[in-house]
Structures are given as C-alpha cells and as structure tokens.
Coordinates of C-alpha atoms in Angstrom, one line a residue:
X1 CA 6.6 -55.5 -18.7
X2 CA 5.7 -54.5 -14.8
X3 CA 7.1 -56.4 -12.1
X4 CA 4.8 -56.8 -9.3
X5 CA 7.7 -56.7 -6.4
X6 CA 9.2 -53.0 -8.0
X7 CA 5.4 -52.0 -8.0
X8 CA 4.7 -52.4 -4.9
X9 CA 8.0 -51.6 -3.7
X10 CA 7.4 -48.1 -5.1
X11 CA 4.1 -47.9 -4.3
X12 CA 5.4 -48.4 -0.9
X13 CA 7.5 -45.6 -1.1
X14 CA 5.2 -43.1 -2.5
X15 CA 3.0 -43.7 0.5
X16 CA 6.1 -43.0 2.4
X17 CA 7.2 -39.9 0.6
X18 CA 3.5 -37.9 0.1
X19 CA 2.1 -39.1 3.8
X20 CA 3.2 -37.5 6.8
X21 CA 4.7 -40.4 9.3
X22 CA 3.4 -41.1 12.7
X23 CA 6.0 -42.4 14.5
X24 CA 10.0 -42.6 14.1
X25 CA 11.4 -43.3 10.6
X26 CA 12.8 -46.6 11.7
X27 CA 9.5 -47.6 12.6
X28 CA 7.6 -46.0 9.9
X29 CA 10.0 -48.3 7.5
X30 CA 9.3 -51.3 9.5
X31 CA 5.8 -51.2 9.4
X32 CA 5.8 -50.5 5.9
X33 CA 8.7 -52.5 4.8
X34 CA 6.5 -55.5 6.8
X35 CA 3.3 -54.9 4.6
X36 CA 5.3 -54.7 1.2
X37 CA 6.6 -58.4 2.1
X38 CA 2.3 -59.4 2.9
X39 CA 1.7 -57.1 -0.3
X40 CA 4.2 -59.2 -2.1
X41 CA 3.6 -62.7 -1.3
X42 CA -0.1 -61.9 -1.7
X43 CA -0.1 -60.7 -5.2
X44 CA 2.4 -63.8 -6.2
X45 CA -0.3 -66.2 -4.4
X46 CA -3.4 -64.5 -6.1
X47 CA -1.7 -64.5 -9.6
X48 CA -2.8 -67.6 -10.4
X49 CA -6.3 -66.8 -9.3
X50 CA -7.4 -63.9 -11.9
X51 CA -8.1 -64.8 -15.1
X52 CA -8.1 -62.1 -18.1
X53 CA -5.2 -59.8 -19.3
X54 CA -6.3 -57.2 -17.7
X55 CA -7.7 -58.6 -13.8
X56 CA -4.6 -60.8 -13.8
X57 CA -2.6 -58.2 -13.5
X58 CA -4.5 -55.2 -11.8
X59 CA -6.3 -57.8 -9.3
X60 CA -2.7 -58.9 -7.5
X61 CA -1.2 -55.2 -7.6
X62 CA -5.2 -54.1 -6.2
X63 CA -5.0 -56.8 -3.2
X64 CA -1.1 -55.4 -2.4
X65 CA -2.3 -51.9 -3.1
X66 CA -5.3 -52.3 -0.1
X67 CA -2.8 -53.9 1.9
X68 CA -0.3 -51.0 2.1
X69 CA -3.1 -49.0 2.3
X70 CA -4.1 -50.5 5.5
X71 CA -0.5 -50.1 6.7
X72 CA -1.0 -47.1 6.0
X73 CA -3.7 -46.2 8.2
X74 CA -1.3 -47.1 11.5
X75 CA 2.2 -46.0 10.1
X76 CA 1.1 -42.2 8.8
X77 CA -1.5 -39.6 10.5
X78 CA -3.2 -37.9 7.5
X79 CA -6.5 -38.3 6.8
X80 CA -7.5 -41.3 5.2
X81 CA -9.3 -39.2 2.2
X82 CA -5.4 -38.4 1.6
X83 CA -4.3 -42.6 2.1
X84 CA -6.7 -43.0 -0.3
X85 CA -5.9 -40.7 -2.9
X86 CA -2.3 -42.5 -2.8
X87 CA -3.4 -45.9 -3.1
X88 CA -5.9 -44.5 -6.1
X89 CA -2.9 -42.7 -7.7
X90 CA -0.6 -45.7 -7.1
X91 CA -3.4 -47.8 -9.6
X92 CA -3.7 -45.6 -12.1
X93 CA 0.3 -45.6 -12.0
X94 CA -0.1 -49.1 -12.9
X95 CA -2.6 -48.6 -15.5
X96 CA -0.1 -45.9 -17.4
X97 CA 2.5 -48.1 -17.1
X98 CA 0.9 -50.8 -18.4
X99 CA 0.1 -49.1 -21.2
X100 CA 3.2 -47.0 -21.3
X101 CA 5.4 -49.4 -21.0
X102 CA 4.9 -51.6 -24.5
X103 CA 5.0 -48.2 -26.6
X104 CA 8.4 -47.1 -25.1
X105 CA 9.8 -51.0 -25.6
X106 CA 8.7 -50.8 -29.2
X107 CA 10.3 -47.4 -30.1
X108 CA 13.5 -48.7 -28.5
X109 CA 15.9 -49.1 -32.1
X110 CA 17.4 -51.9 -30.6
X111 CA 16.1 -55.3 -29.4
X112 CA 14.5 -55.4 -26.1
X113 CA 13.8 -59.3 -25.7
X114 CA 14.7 -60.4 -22.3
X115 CA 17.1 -58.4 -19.8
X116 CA 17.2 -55.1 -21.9
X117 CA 13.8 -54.5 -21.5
X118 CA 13.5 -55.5 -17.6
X119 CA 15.7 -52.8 -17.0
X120 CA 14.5 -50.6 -19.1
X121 CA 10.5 -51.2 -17.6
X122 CA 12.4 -51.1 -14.0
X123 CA 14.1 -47.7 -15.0
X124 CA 10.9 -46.3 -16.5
X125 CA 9.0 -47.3 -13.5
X126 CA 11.9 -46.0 -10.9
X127 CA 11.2 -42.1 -12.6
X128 CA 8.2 -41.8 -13.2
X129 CA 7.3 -43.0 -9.4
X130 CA 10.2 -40.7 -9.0
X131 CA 8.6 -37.9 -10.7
X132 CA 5.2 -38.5 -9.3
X133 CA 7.0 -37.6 -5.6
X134 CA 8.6 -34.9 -6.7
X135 CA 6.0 -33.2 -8.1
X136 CA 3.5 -34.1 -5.5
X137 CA 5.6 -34.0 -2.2
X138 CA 5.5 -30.7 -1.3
X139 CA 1.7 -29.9 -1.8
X140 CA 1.2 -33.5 0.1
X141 CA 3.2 -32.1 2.8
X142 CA 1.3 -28.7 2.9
X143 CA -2.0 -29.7 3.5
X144 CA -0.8 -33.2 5.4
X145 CA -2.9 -31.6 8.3
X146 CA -6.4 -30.5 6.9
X147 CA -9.4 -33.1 7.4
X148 CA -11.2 -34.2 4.0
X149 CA -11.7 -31.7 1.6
X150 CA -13.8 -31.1 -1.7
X151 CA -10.0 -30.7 -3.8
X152 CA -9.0 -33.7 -3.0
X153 CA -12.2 -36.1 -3.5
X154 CA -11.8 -34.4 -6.9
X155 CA -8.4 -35.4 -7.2
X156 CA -9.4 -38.8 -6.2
X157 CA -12.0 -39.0 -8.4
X158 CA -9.8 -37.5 -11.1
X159 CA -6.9 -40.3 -10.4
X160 CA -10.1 -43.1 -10.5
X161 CA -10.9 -41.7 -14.1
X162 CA -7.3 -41.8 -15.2
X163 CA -6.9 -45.7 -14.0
X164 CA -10.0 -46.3 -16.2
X165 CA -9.3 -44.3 -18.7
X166 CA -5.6 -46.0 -18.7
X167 CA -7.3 -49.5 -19.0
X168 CA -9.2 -49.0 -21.7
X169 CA -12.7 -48.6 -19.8
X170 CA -13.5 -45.5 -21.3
X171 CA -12.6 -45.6 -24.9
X172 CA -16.3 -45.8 -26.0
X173 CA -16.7 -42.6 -23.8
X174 CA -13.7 -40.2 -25.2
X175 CA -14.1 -42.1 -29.0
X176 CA -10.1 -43.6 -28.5
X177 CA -9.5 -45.7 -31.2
X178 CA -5.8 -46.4 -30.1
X179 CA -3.4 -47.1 -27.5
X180 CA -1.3 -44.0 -28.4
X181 CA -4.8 -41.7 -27.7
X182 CA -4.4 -43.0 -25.0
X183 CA -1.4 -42.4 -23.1
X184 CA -1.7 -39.1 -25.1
X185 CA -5.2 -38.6 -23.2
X186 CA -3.8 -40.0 -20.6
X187 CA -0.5 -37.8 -19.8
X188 CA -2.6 -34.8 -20.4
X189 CA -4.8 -35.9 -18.0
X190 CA -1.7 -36.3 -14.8
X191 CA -0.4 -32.8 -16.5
X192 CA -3.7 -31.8 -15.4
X193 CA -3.7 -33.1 -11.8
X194 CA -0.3 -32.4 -11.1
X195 CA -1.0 -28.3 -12.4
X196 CA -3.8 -28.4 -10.1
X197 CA -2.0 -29.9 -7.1
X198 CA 0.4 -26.9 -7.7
X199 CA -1.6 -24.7 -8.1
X200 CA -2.9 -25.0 -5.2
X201 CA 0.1 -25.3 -3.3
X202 CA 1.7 -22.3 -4.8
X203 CA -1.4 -20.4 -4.1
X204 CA -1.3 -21.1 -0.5
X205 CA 2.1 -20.5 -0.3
X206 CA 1.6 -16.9 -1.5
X207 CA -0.7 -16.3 1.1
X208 CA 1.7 -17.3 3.8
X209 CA 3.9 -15.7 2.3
X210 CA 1.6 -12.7 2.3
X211 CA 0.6 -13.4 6.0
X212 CA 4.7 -12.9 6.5
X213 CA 4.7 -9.9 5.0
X214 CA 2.1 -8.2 6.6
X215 CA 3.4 -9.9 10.1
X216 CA 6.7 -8.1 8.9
X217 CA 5.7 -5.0 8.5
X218 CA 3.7 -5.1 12.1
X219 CA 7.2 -6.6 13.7
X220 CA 9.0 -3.0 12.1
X221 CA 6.3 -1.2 13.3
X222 CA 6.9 -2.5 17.1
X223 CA 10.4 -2.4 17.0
X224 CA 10.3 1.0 15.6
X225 CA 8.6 1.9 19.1
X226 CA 11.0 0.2 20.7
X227 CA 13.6 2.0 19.1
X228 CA 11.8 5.1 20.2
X229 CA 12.7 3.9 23.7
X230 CA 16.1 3.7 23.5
X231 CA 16.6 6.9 21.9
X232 CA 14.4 8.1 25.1
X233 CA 16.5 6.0 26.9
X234 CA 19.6 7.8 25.6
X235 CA 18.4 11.0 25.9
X236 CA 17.3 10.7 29.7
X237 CA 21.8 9.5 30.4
X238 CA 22.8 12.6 28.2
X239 CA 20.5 14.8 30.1
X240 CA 21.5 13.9 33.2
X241 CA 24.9 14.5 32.6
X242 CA 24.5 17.9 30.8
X243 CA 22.4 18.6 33.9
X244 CA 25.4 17.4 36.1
X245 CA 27.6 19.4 34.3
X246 CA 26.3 22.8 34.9
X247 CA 24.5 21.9 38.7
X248 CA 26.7 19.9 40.4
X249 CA 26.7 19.9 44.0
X250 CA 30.1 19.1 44.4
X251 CA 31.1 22.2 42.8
X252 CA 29.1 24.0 44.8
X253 CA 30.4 22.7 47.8
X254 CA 34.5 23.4 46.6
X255 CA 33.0 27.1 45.9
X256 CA 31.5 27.5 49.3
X257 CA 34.5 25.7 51.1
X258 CA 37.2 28.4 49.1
X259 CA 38.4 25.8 47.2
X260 CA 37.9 28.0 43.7
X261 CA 41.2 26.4 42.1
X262 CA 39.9 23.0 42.6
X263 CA 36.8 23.5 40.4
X264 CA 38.5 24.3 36.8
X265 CA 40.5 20.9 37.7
X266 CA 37.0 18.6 38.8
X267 CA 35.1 19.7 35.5
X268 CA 37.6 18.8 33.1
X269 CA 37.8 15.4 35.3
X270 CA 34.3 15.1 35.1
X271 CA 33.8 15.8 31.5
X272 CA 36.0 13.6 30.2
X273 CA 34.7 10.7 32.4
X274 CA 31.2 11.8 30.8
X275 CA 32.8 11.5 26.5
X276 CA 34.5 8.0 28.2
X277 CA 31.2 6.7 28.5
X278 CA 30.3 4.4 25.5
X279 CA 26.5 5.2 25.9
X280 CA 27.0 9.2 25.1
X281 CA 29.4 8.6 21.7
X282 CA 28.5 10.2 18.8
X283 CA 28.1 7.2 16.5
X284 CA 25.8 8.5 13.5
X285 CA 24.1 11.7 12.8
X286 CA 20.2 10.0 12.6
X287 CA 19.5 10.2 16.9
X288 CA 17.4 6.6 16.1
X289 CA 20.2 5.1 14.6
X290 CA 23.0 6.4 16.7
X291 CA 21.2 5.1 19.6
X292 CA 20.9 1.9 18.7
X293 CA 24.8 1.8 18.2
X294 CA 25.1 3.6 21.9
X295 CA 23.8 0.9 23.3
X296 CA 25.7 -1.8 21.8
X297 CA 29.3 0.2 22.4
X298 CA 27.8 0.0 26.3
X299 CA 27.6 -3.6 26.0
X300 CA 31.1 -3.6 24.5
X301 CA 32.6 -2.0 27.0
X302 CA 31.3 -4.1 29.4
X303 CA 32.0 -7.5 27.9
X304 CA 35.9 -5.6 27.6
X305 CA 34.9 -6.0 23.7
X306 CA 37.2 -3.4 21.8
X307 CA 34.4 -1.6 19.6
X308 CA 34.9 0.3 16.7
X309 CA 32.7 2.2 14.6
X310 CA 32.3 4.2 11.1
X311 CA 29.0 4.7 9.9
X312 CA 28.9 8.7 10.6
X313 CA 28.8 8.8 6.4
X314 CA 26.0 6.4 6.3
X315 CA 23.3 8.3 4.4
X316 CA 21.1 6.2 2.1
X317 CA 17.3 5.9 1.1
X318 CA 16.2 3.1 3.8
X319 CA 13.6 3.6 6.5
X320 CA 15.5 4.3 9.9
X321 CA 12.5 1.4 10.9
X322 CA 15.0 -1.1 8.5
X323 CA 18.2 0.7 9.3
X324 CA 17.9 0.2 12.7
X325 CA 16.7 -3.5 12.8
X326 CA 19.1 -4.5 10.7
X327 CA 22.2 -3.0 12.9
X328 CA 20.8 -4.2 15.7
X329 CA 21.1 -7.6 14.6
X330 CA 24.2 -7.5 13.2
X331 CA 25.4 -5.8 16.1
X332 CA 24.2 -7.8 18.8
X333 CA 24.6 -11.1 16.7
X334 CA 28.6 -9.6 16.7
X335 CA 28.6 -8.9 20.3
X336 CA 27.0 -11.9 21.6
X337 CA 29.6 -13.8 19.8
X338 CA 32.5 -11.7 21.0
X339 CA 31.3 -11.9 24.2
X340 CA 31.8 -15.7 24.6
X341 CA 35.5 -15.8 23.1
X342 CA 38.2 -17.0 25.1
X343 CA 40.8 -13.9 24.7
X344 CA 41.0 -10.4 23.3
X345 CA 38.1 -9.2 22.0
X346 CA 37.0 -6.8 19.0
X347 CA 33.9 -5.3 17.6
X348 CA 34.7 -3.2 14.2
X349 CA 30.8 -2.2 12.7
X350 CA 31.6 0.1 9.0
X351 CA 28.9 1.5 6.7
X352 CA 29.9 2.4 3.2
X353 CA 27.3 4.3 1.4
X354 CA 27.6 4.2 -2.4
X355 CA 25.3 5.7 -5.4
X356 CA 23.4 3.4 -5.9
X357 CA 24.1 -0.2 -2.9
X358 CA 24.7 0.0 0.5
X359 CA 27.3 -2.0 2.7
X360 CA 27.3 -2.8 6.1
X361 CA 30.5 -5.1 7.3
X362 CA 30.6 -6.3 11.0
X363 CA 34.2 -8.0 12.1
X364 CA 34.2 -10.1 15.4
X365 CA 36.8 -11.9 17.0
X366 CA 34.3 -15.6 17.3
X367 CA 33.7 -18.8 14.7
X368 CA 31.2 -20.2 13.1
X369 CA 28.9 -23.1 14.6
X370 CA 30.0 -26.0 12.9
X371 CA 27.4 -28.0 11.6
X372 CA 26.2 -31.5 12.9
X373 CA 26.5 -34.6 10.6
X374 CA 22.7 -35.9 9.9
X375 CA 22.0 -38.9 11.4
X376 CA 19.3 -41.2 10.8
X377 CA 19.3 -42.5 13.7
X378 CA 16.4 -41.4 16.3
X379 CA 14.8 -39.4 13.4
X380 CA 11.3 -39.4 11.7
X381 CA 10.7 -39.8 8.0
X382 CA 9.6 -35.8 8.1
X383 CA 13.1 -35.0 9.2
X384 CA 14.9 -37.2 6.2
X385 CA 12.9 -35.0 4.0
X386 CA 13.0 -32.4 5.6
X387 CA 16.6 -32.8 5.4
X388 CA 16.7 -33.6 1.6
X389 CA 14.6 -30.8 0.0
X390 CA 14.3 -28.2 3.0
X391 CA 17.4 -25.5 4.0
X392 CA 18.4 -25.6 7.1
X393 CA 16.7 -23.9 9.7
X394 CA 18.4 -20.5 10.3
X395 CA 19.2 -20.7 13.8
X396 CA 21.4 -24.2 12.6
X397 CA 23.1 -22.2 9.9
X398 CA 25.6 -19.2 10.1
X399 CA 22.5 -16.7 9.6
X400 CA 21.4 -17.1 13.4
X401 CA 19.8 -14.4 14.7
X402 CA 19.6 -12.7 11.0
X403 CA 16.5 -13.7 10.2
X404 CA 14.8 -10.1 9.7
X405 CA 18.2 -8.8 8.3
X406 CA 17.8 -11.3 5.6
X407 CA 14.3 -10.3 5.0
X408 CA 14.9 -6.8 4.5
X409 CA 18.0 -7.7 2.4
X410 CA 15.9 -9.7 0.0
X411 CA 13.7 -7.2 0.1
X412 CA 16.0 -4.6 -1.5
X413 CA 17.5 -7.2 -4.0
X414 CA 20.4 -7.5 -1.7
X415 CA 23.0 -10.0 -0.3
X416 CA 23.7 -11.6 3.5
X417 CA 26.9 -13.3 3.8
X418 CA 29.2 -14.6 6.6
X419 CA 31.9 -16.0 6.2
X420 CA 35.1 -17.0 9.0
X421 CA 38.8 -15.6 8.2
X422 CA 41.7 -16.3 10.8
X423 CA 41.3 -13.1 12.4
X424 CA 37.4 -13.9 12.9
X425 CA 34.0 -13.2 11.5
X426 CA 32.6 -11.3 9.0
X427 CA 29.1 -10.4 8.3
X428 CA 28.3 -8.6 4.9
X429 CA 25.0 -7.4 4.2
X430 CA 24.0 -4.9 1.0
X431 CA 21.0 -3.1 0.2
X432 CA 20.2 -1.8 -3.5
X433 CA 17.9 1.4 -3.4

C-alpha cells in the first residue's frame, strides 16, 4: 500500500538531503516544494491513464520522479550524473516498497485492513527514505563537487538493476521463484550499494585525514623554527643585559667622576630592574619551552595581566615541537582573553607531571562566547545540515584557537576541556605517554 503524495513527498526530500543546494534554503524548498505540487497533481491525472498492475503504479510515480528531477537541475549544483542517480534510486525505492510493503502487512499478527496498515506503509516508507539519507548523505556530500565519474554510473546502473530486479523483470535472469527471493535478493543488493558508497567515502576520508597528518607534522616542523626564534630572540635581551651588567658606561663614568660609592648602589638598582623584566624569568628548565612562556609573561605585564607560573617540574616524554605549540596556545588563547576583560586581570599557567598523564591547567579572569541560537532564516539547506550532523566549527565553540592543542591531545589519547567557574576560565588539557 504506497501513497503517491508520501512518495513523492519523500522523494522530494531525498533530492534535498543527498544534493548540494544552489541557492538559499527558503528558496531551495520553494522550488522544490513547487515541483512536488506539479509532481502530485501529475501522477493523480495520469493514474487513470496506465493500464497494468505494475505501469499503473510506476508510470505516475516515473512522470513525478522526472519532474522533480528537472527541479532538480535549477534548485541543486551537482552534476546531473548525481540528479540522476537520485531520481534512479528514488524508483527502485518504489519498486522495494512495493514489494516490501505486502510481506511486512501480512506478518503483522493483527489485522491491517484499512487505517492500520496506512500508517503502517507511511511509517515504513518515512524510515526507510529515512535510512536511505542517512546512510547516503555524507558520501553525497563528499563528492557533491566532482564531475561524472565511472563509480557512480555504476551505482546508477546498479540502482537501475535493483528497480528491475524489484519488479520482477529479472526473475527469469537470477531463477526467483518468489516474492520473498526477492526482497531477500533485493536488500542484499542496497547492502551492497550502500557498503560501496561507504566505502568509498571512508576511504577518502582517510586520505584527508592522512593529508592532515602529514600537513601536521609540516605545521610542527615550522613552528618548531619559529620557536627557534624566540629562544634567539630571548637570548639576544639576556645578552644584552649580562653585557650591560659588566660594561656599562654609566659606571664608568661615576668611576671616572670619583663617585666610587655610588656604583655598589646603581648595580644593585640595575639588576633588579633586569630580574623585574618578565622576558628574562626563569619559567622552565627546557630554554625552548621557557621561552615560549618569557614571551607570554611580557605580554602579561603589558596588558597589567597578573601572571603566574609553575611548570619548573614539568618533565615528561613529549617533543618540545608539541610542548611548545601546545603552551603557546593555551597561553595566548588565556592572555588574549584576559586582555579584553573589564577589571583586574590574572594569568595562572600550572604543569603537573605524573607517571604515566600529563596536565596542563590555564586559569583566566574572561568567559565563554555564548553561543548563537540557529536560525533558519537567511540560511542554505547546506547549513541546516550542516547544523544537524556536523560539530560546530571550533572557532564558534569554546576550543577557539585550540585547534592544534586538540590535535596533539587526541594524538596522545588525551582530553581538552574548558569550562567557566565564577572566578573565570579554565582550560584542561592531558597528555598520556
């Protein structure tokens, strides 16, 4: 029992849900919501017209099939090898429902004359559309952009053999002698296409997720160098006051003007102005590390950000390359944040080594960004699903700016959190080795 308006109404929506939209969900919807209502009253008009159980049926859901098809073509940008893949699929839906449908009526233990078995055929057909999206949305959405391709004429010609087989057109061919061969035949048959559309997409996901790899390990690699610099950086600051120290002009200048008892009094003054200066703090015993923090504390100090620091204990087997990229996100994420609060301001960055884990904890006077209610309105149909089965982008979440901190977290089998308290912030990360 199929009804031709909840056929085409999910037909409708599959072509919404694998194709990539064109324009603005509102007007994606209206175009297609305007060529179900065509579809509609078009198979209702040519129902009359078909004669034979089976063209009665498949002719009317064919001519509203070609007409969302066609809608198709102007409401979504995918190639039209992928619109007609769909609109393939979407028959051979019918044909397995069609034959689906009477075996799951007659195993019902109950009577299904009249409304109990409408809503049973609408609820059948409702999940498996359902499950057909699911299944098939994301590798849909991954290819969405490639031209033709040899996969997917096999898929098509795959989803052509399953409406036939569905049907009953190629009994003769496979020796069925019954409907339940069939659908058995049949079901094996979408396990088959949906294992390859998966396969496919988990392949290529691998590879990008291969390509992110190696793109991370190149991204270490350059900010190790940069890291380099700062340590030079460091190093130039602590020379020059060493140098200062020992050569200064000034003390020269008392000596030569008699003024011996003045120069005990100007060094002491000038060292401690030298161990005041955030840049020259002793902060870790690795130099790559400890510069790294130097030059936060510096932009503590001046963003009048009371900084605080214990991670002179932090030994643990990580690459300095990790160690380093990770505090310097946590640290400038902290910083930044603490910069722009209204009030007094505090930095406190702790490293707790352990046997076996890791913890870094960063505590900032700041809040989190609050999130934005999702609206509808003004949005493509890429965004509402997008919005249903993607995460949030990181920059829209409370792990802004963490992104390679997260990384190299997962890498170790470790944890990222953030959460708000009254007092603040607080950033947990921990690493397993």
């Amino acid at each position: 029992m199929v009804y031709f308006p909840i056929l085409l109404f999910c037909t409708a929506c599959l072509f919404m849900a694998l194709l990539q939209d064109r324009y603005r969900i509102l007007v994606t919807v209206g175009i297609m919501a305007g060529a179900y209502i065509i579809a509609a009253v078009a198979a209702s008009a040519l129902g009359g017209r078909f004669d034979g159980p089976i063209i009665s049926v498949h002719g009317p859901a064919l001519t509203g099939t070609v007409i969302l098809l066609a809608a198709s073509v102007f409401a979504h940008q995918n190639n039209i090898l992928q619109q007609l893949f769909v609109a393939v699929l979407s028959m051979a839906n019918l044909g397995f429902l069609m034959l689906f449908l009477p075996l799951l009526l007659g195993a019902m233990p109950f009577g299904v004359a009249g409304a109990p078995g409408g809503v049973i055929s609408v609820l059948a057909t409702l999940l498996f559309y359902l499950l057909m999206g699911l299944c098939l949305y994301r590798p849909m959405e991954r290819f969405g952009q490639r031209g033709p391709s040899v996969f997917l004429c096999g898929m098509t010609v795959l989803s052509a053999i399953l409406y036939l087989l569905c049907i009953g057109k190629l009994d003769m061919l496979f020796g069925i002698e019954s409907p339940n061969r069939r659908l058995l035949l049949a079901a094996a048959i979408y396990c088959v296409l949906v294992f390859c559309f998966r396969s496919i997409y988990q392949a290529g996901r691998w590879q990008s997720q291969a390509a992110r790899q190696e793109a991370r390990e190149k991204m270490i690699a350059l900010q190790s160098a940069d890291y380099l610099d700062i340590l030079a950086a460091v190093r130039q600051v602590r020379a020059a006051h060493l140098g200062g120290e020992y050569a200064l002009d000034t003390v020269a200048q008392l000596i030569k003007d008699g003024q011996t008892e003045d120069v005990p009094d100007y060094i002491a003054s000038y060292k401690q102005t030298a161990l005041s200066n955030p840049i020259l703090g002793q902060y870790h015993e690795n130099p790559y590390l400890n510069a790294v923090i130097a030059t936060k504390a510096a932009f503590a100090a001046q963003n009048r950000i009371d900084f605080e620091c214990n991670a002179s204990a932090m030994e643990a087997p990580i690459r300095t390359a990790e160690l380093c990229i990770m505090t310097d996100e946590l640290l400038t994420r902290a910083a930044n944040d603490a910069a722009a609060w209204d009030g007094p301001r505090r930095l406190r960055f702790t490293a707790i080594p352990g046997e076996d884990l890791l913890r870094l904890e960063v505590v900032f006077t700041g809040q989190l960004p609050k999130r934005e209610k999702f609206s509808i309105k003004g949005k493509q149909l890429k965004d509402l699903r997008d919005w249903l089965f993607d995460d949030p982008a990181p920059e829209e979440t409370e792990l802004k700016g963490l992104d390679n901190s997260a990384e190299i977290v997962l890498s170790h089998s470790g944890s990222l959190t953030v959460s708000e308290t009254e007092d603040g912030v607080i950033i947990r990360a921990a690493l397993r080795f």
